[in-house]
C-alpha positions as semicolon CSV with decimal commas, in nm:
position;residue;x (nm);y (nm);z (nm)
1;X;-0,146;2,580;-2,159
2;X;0,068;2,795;-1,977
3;X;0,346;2,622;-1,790
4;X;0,438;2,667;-1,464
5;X;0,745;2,895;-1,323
6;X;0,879;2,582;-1,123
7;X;0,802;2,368;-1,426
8;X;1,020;2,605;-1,668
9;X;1,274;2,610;-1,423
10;X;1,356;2,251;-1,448
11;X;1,310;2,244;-1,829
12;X;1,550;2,515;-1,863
13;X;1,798;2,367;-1,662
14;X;1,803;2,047;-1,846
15;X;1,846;2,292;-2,142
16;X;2,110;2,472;-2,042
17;X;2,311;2,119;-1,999
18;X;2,349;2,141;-2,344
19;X;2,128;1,841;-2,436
20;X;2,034;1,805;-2,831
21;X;1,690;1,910;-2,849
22;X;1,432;1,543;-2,841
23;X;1,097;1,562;-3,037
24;X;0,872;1,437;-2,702
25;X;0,612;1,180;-2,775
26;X;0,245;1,236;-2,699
27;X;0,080;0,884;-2,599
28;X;-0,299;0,857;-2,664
29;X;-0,374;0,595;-2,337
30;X;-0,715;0,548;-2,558
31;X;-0,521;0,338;-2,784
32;X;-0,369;0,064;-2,544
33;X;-0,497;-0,250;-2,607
34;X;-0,669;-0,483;-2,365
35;X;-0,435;-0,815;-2,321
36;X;-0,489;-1,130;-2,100
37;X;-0,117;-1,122;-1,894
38;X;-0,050;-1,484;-2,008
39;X;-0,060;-1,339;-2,338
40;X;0,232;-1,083;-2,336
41;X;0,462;-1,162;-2,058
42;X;0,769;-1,442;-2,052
43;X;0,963;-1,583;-1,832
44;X;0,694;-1,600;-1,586
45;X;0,759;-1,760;-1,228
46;X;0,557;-1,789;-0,939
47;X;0,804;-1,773;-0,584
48;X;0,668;-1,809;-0,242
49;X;0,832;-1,573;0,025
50;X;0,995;-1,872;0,238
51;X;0,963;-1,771;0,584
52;X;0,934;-1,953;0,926
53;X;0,757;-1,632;1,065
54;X;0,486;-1,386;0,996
55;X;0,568;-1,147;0,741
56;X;0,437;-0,802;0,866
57;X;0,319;-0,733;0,482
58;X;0,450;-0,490;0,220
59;X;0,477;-0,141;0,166
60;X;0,842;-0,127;-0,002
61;X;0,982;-0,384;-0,209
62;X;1,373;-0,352;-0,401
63;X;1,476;-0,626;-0,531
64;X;1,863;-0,653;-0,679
65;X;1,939;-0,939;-0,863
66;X;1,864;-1,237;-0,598
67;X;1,853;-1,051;-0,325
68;X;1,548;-0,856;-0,216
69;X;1,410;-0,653;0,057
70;X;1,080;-0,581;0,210
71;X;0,949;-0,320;0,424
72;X;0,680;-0,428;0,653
73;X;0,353;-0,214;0,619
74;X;0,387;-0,046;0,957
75;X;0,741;0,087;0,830
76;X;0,937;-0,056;1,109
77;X;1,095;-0,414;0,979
78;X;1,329;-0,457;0,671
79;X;1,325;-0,813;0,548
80;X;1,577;-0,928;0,370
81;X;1,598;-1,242;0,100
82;X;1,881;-1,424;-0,101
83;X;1,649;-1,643;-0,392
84;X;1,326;-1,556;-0,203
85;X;1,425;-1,729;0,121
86;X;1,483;-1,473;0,489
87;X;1,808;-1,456;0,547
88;X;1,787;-1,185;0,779
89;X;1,551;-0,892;0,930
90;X;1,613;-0,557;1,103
91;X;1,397;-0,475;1,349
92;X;1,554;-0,212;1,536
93;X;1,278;0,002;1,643
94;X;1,333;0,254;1,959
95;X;1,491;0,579;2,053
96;X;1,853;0,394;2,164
97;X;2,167;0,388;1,898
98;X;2,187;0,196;1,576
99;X;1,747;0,252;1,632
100;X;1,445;0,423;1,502
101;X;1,125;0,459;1,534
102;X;0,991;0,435;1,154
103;X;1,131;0,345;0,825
104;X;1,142;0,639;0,583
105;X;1,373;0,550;0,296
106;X;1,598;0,268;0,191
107;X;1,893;0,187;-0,049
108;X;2,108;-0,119;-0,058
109;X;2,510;-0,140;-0,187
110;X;2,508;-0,485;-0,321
111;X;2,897;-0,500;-0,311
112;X;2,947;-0,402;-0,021
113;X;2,674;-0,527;0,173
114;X;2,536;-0,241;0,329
115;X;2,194;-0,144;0,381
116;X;2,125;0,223;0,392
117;X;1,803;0,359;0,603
118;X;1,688;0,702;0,653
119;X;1,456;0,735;0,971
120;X;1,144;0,909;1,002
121;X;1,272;1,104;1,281
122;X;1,554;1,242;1,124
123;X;1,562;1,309;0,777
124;X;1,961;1,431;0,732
125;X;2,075;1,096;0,876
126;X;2,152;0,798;0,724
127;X;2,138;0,454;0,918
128;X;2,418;0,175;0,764
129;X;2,353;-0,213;0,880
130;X;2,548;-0,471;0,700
131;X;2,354;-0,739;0,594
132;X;2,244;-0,999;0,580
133;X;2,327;-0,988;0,973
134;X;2,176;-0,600;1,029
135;X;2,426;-0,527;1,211
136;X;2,435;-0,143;1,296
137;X;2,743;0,023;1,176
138;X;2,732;0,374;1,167
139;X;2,520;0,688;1,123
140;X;2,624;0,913;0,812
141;X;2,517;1,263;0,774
142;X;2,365;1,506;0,454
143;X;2,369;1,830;0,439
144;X;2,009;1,863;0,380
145;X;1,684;1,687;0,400
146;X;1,652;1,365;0,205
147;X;1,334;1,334;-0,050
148;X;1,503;1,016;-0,217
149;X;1,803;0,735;-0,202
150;X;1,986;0,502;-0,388
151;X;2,323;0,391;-0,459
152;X;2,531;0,524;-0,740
153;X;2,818;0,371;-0,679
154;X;3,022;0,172;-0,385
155;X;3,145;0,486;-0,250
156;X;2,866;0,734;-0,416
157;X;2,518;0,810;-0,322
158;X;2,229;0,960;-0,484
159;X;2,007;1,119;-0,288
160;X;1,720;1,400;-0,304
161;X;1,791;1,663;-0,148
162;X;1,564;2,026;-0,004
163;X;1,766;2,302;0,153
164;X;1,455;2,585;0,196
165;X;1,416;2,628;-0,159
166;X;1,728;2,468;-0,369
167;X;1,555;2,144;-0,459
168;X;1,762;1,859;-0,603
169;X;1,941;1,578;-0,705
170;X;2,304;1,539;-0,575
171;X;2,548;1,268;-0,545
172;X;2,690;1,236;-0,226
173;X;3,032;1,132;-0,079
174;X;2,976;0,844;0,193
175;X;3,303;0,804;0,315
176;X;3,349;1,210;0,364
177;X;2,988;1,283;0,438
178;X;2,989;1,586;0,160
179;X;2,832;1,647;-0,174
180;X;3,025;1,588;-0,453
181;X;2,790;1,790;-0,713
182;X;2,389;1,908;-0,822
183;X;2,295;1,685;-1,082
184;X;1,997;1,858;-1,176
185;X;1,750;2,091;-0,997
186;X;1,349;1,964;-0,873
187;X;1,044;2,128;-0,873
188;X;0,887;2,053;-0,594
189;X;0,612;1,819;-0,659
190;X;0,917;1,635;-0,813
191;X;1,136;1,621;-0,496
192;X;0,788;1,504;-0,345
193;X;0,771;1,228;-0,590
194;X;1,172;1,204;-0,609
195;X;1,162;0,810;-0,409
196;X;0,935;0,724;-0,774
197;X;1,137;0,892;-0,989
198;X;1,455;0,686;-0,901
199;X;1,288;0,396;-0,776
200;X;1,420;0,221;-1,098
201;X;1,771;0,316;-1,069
202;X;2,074;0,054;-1,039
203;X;2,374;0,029;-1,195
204;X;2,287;-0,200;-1,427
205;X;1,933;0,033;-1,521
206;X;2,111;0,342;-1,445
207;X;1,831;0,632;-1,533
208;X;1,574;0,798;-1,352
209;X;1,242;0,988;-1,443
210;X;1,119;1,347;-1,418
211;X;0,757;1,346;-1,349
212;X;0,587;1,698;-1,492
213;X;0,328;1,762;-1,770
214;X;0,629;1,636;-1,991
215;X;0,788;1,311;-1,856
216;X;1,178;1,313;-1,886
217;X;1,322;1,010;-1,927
218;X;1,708;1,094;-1,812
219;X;2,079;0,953;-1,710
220;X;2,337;1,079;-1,522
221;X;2,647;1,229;-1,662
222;X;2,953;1,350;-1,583
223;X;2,815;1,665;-1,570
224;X;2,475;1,746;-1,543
225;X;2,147;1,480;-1,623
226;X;2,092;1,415;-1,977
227;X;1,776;1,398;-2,122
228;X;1,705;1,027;-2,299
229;X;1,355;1,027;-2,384
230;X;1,053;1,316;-2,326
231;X;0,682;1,158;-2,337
232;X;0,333;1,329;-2,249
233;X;-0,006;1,212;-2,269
234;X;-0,181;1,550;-2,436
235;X;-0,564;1,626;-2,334
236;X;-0,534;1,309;-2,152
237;X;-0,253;1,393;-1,962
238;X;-0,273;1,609;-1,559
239;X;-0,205;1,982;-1,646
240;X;0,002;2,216;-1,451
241;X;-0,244;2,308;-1,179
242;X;-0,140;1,915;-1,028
243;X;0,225;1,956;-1,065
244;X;0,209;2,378;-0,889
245;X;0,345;2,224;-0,573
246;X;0,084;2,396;-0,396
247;X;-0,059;2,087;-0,158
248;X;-0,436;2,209;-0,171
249;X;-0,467;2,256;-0,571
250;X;-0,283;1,941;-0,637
251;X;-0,553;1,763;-0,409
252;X;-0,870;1,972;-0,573
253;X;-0,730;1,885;-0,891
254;X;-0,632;1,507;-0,805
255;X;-0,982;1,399;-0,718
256;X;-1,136;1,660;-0,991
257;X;-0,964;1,470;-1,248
258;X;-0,914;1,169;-1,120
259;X;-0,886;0,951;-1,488
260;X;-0,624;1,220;-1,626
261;X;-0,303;1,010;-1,670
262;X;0,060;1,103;-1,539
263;X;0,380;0,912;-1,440
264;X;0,645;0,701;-1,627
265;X;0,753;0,412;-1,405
266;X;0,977;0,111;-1,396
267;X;1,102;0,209;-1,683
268;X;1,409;-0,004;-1,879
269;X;1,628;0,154;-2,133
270;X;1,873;-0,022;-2,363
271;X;1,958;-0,112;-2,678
272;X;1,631;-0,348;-2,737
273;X;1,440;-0,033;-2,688
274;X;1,215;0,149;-2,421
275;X;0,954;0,061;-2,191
276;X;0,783;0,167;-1,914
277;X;0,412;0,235;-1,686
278;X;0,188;0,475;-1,626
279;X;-0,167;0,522;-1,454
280;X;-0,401;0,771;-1,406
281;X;-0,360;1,017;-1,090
282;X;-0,528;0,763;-0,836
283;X;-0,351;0,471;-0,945
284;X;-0,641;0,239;-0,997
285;X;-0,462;-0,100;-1,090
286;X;-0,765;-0,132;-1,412
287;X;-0,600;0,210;-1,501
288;X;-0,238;0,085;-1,549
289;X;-0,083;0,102;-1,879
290;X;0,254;-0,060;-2,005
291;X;0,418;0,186;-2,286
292;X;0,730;0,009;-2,526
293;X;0,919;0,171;-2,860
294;X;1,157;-0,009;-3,020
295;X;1,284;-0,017;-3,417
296;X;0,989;-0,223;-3,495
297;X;0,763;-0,047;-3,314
298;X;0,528;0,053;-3,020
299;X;0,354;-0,145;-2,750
300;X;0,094;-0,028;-2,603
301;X;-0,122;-0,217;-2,323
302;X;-0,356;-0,264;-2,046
303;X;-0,608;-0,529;-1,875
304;X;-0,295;-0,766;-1,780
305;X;-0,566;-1,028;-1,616
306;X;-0,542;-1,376;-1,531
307;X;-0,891;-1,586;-1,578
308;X;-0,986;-1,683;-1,288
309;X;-0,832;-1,395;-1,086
310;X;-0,990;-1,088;-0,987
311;X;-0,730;-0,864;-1,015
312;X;-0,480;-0,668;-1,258
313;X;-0,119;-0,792;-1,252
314;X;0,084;-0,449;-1,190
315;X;0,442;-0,416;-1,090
316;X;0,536;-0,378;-0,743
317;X;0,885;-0,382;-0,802
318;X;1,104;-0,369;-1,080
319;X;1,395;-0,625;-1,186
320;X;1,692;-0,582;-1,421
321;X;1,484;-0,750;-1,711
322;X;1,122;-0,728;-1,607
323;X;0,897;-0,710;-1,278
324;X;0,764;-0,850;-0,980
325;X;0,400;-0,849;-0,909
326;X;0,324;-0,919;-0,505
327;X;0,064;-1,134;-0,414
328;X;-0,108;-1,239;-0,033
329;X;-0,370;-1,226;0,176
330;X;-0,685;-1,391;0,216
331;X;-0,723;-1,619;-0,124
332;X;-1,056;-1,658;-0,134
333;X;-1,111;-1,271;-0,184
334;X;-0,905;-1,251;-0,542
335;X;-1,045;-1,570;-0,704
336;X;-1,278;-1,486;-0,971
337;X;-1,555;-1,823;-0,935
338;X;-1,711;-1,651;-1,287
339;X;-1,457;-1,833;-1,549
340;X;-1,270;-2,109;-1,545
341;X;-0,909;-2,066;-1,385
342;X;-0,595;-2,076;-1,642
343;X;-0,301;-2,293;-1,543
344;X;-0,131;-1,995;-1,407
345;X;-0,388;-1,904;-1,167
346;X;-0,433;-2,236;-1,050
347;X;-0,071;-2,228;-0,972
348;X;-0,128;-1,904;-0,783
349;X;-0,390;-1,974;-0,605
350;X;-0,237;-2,322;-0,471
351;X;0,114;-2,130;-0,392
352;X;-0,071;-1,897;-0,201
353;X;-0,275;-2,186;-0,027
354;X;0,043;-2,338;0,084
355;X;0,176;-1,980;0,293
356;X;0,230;-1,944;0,611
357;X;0,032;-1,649;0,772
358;X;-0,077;-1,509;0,457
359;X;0,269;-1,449;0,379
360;X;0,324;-1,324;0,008
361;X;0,366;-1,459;-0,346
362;X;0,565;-1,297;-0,577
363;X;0,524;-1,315;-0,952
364;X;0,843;-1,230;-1,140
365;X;0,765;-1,170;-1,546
366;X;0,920;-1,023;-1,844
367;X;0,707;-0,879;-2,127
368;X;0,744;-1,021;-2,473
């Protein structure tokens, strides 16, 4: 099919980098095979949010080696844990300084302690609290609207960036509030998706994705981005007409085609190989597929139940090894009374029992 002029755009630029040319890999989501979760996952833990108060639930969830942080569903709180207990929440929301009146974006610099917000309200400012007190320190300012944000480094951000129609990844100067160079350009249904695309990125899992007919799996270098890893999913896979950038033929097509598959998230790179997710364009959690190649070979899943639950285990969050699934609510309404529960489950459902206020359970796992 004929590609797209914003889609070229971006594949020529990561061309022009001078990256060695990468035979992409077409995945056939037909061929994943259905697995219990007990049966491929490791390391498996089930952790209680400890909390005296009502959490507000969960729309964002980052978690960075023992610390994590929530955003309440309503956008307006940040909670913050050290080992899954709240050490601290900002809750700063009004029209006075250090506030705001929704959460839009977060980042977090683990070494220094600072916690990076963008507001709803304005989306060239950047909010710093330390933590874990949330103390308001200062407001920073970018040059241009912010799609994305993350940390690059302790004095380095990167951030998504639109400036009319120069879409892109930069990295960004904190302490002298300027950019310090384009790492690559964005279509725009990628600047739209940019929070996804880097949602992954840390130091210690330092790529990001490129969400398009062809998925680029990519790092930053000391140049440009460099192109890791290109996957599609062929006749299965959304075709240019959801990835024009034009809002009412990505919706048409979206709920046209509703079982065509896109995305690569949480991915991990490394040494022992690559991994990742994907799902098809409404993100139905029976539709979630987990996609690993290594020297031996490929892995290639989906189901990821629990007997005796009623729902799919999928990510929420990724860690530096594996993931965190997020449990809470009302337990009756996820336990399947059909089959018999498997240890697991039972100790699920009696950890989520035992919460406060519905407050969540997190599942942290690693995949065999």
């Amino acid at each position: 099919m004929k590609k797209s002029l914003l889609f070229l755009s971006t594949a020529l630029f990561i061309v022009s980098c001078g990256q060695k040319h990468i035979d992409g890999v077409t995945i056939n989501p037909e061929e994943a095979v259905d697995v219990q979760f007990e049966d491929v996952t490791e390391n498996v833990k089930v952790v209680p949010l400890v909390s005296d108060d009502p959490l507000g639930g969960c729309s964002m969830l980052q978690c960075y080696g023992d610390e994590l942080f929530m955003v309440d569903e309503l956008y307006h709180n940040v909670y913050y844990f050290k080992d899954n207990k709240l050490e601290g929440v900002l809750k700063a929301v009004g029209r006075g300084r250090g506030e705001y009146t929704m959460i839009r974006k977060i980042g977090y610099d683990s070494e220094n302690k600072i916690l990076y917000l963008v507001p709803n309200t304005d989306l060239n400012s950047i909010m710093c609290y330390s933590v874990p007190k949330m103390e308001y320190l200062e407001t920073i300012k970018a040059p241009y609207q912010i799609g994305a944000l993350r940390v690059y480094d302790k004095k380095t951000l990167l951030l998504a960036l639109k400036n009319e129609e120069d879409l892109g990844f930069y990295l960004f100067d904190v302490k002298t509030q300027d950019i310090i160079r384009k790492v690559c350009n964005l279509t725009s249904f990628q600047y739209n998706n940019s929070d996804v695309e880097i949602e992954s990125y840390s130091r210690k899992n330092g790529i990001i994705t490129l969400f398009d007919e062809t998925n680029y799996l990519c790092e930053i270098t000391e140049d440009s981005l460099g192109v890791l890893k290109e996957y599609n999913y062929g006749r299965d896979g959304a075709e240019t007409e959801f990835y024009s950038g034009d809002v009412n033929v990505y919706l048409s097509y979206l709920f046209e085609n509703p079982d065509k598959y896109r995305g690569l998230y949480y991915p991990h790179y490394g040494k022992t190989g690559t991994s990742f997710w994907y799902s098809t364009l409404l993100k139905k959690e029976v539709d979630y597929r987990f996609y690993r190649e290594t020297k031996s070979g490929v892995t290639h899943l989906k189901g990821f139940h629990i007997p005796g639950l009623k729902y799919a285990m999928i990510p929420k969050c990724i860690t530096d090894k594996g993931f965190i699934t997020l449990i809470s609510g009302d337990v009756e309404s996820f336990i399947d009374e059909t089959v018999d529960p498997s240890p697991l489950a039972k100790e699920i459902i009696k950890a989520v029992r035992k919460q406060k206020d519905d407050n969540p359970v997190l599942v942290y796992y690693e995949m065999k």
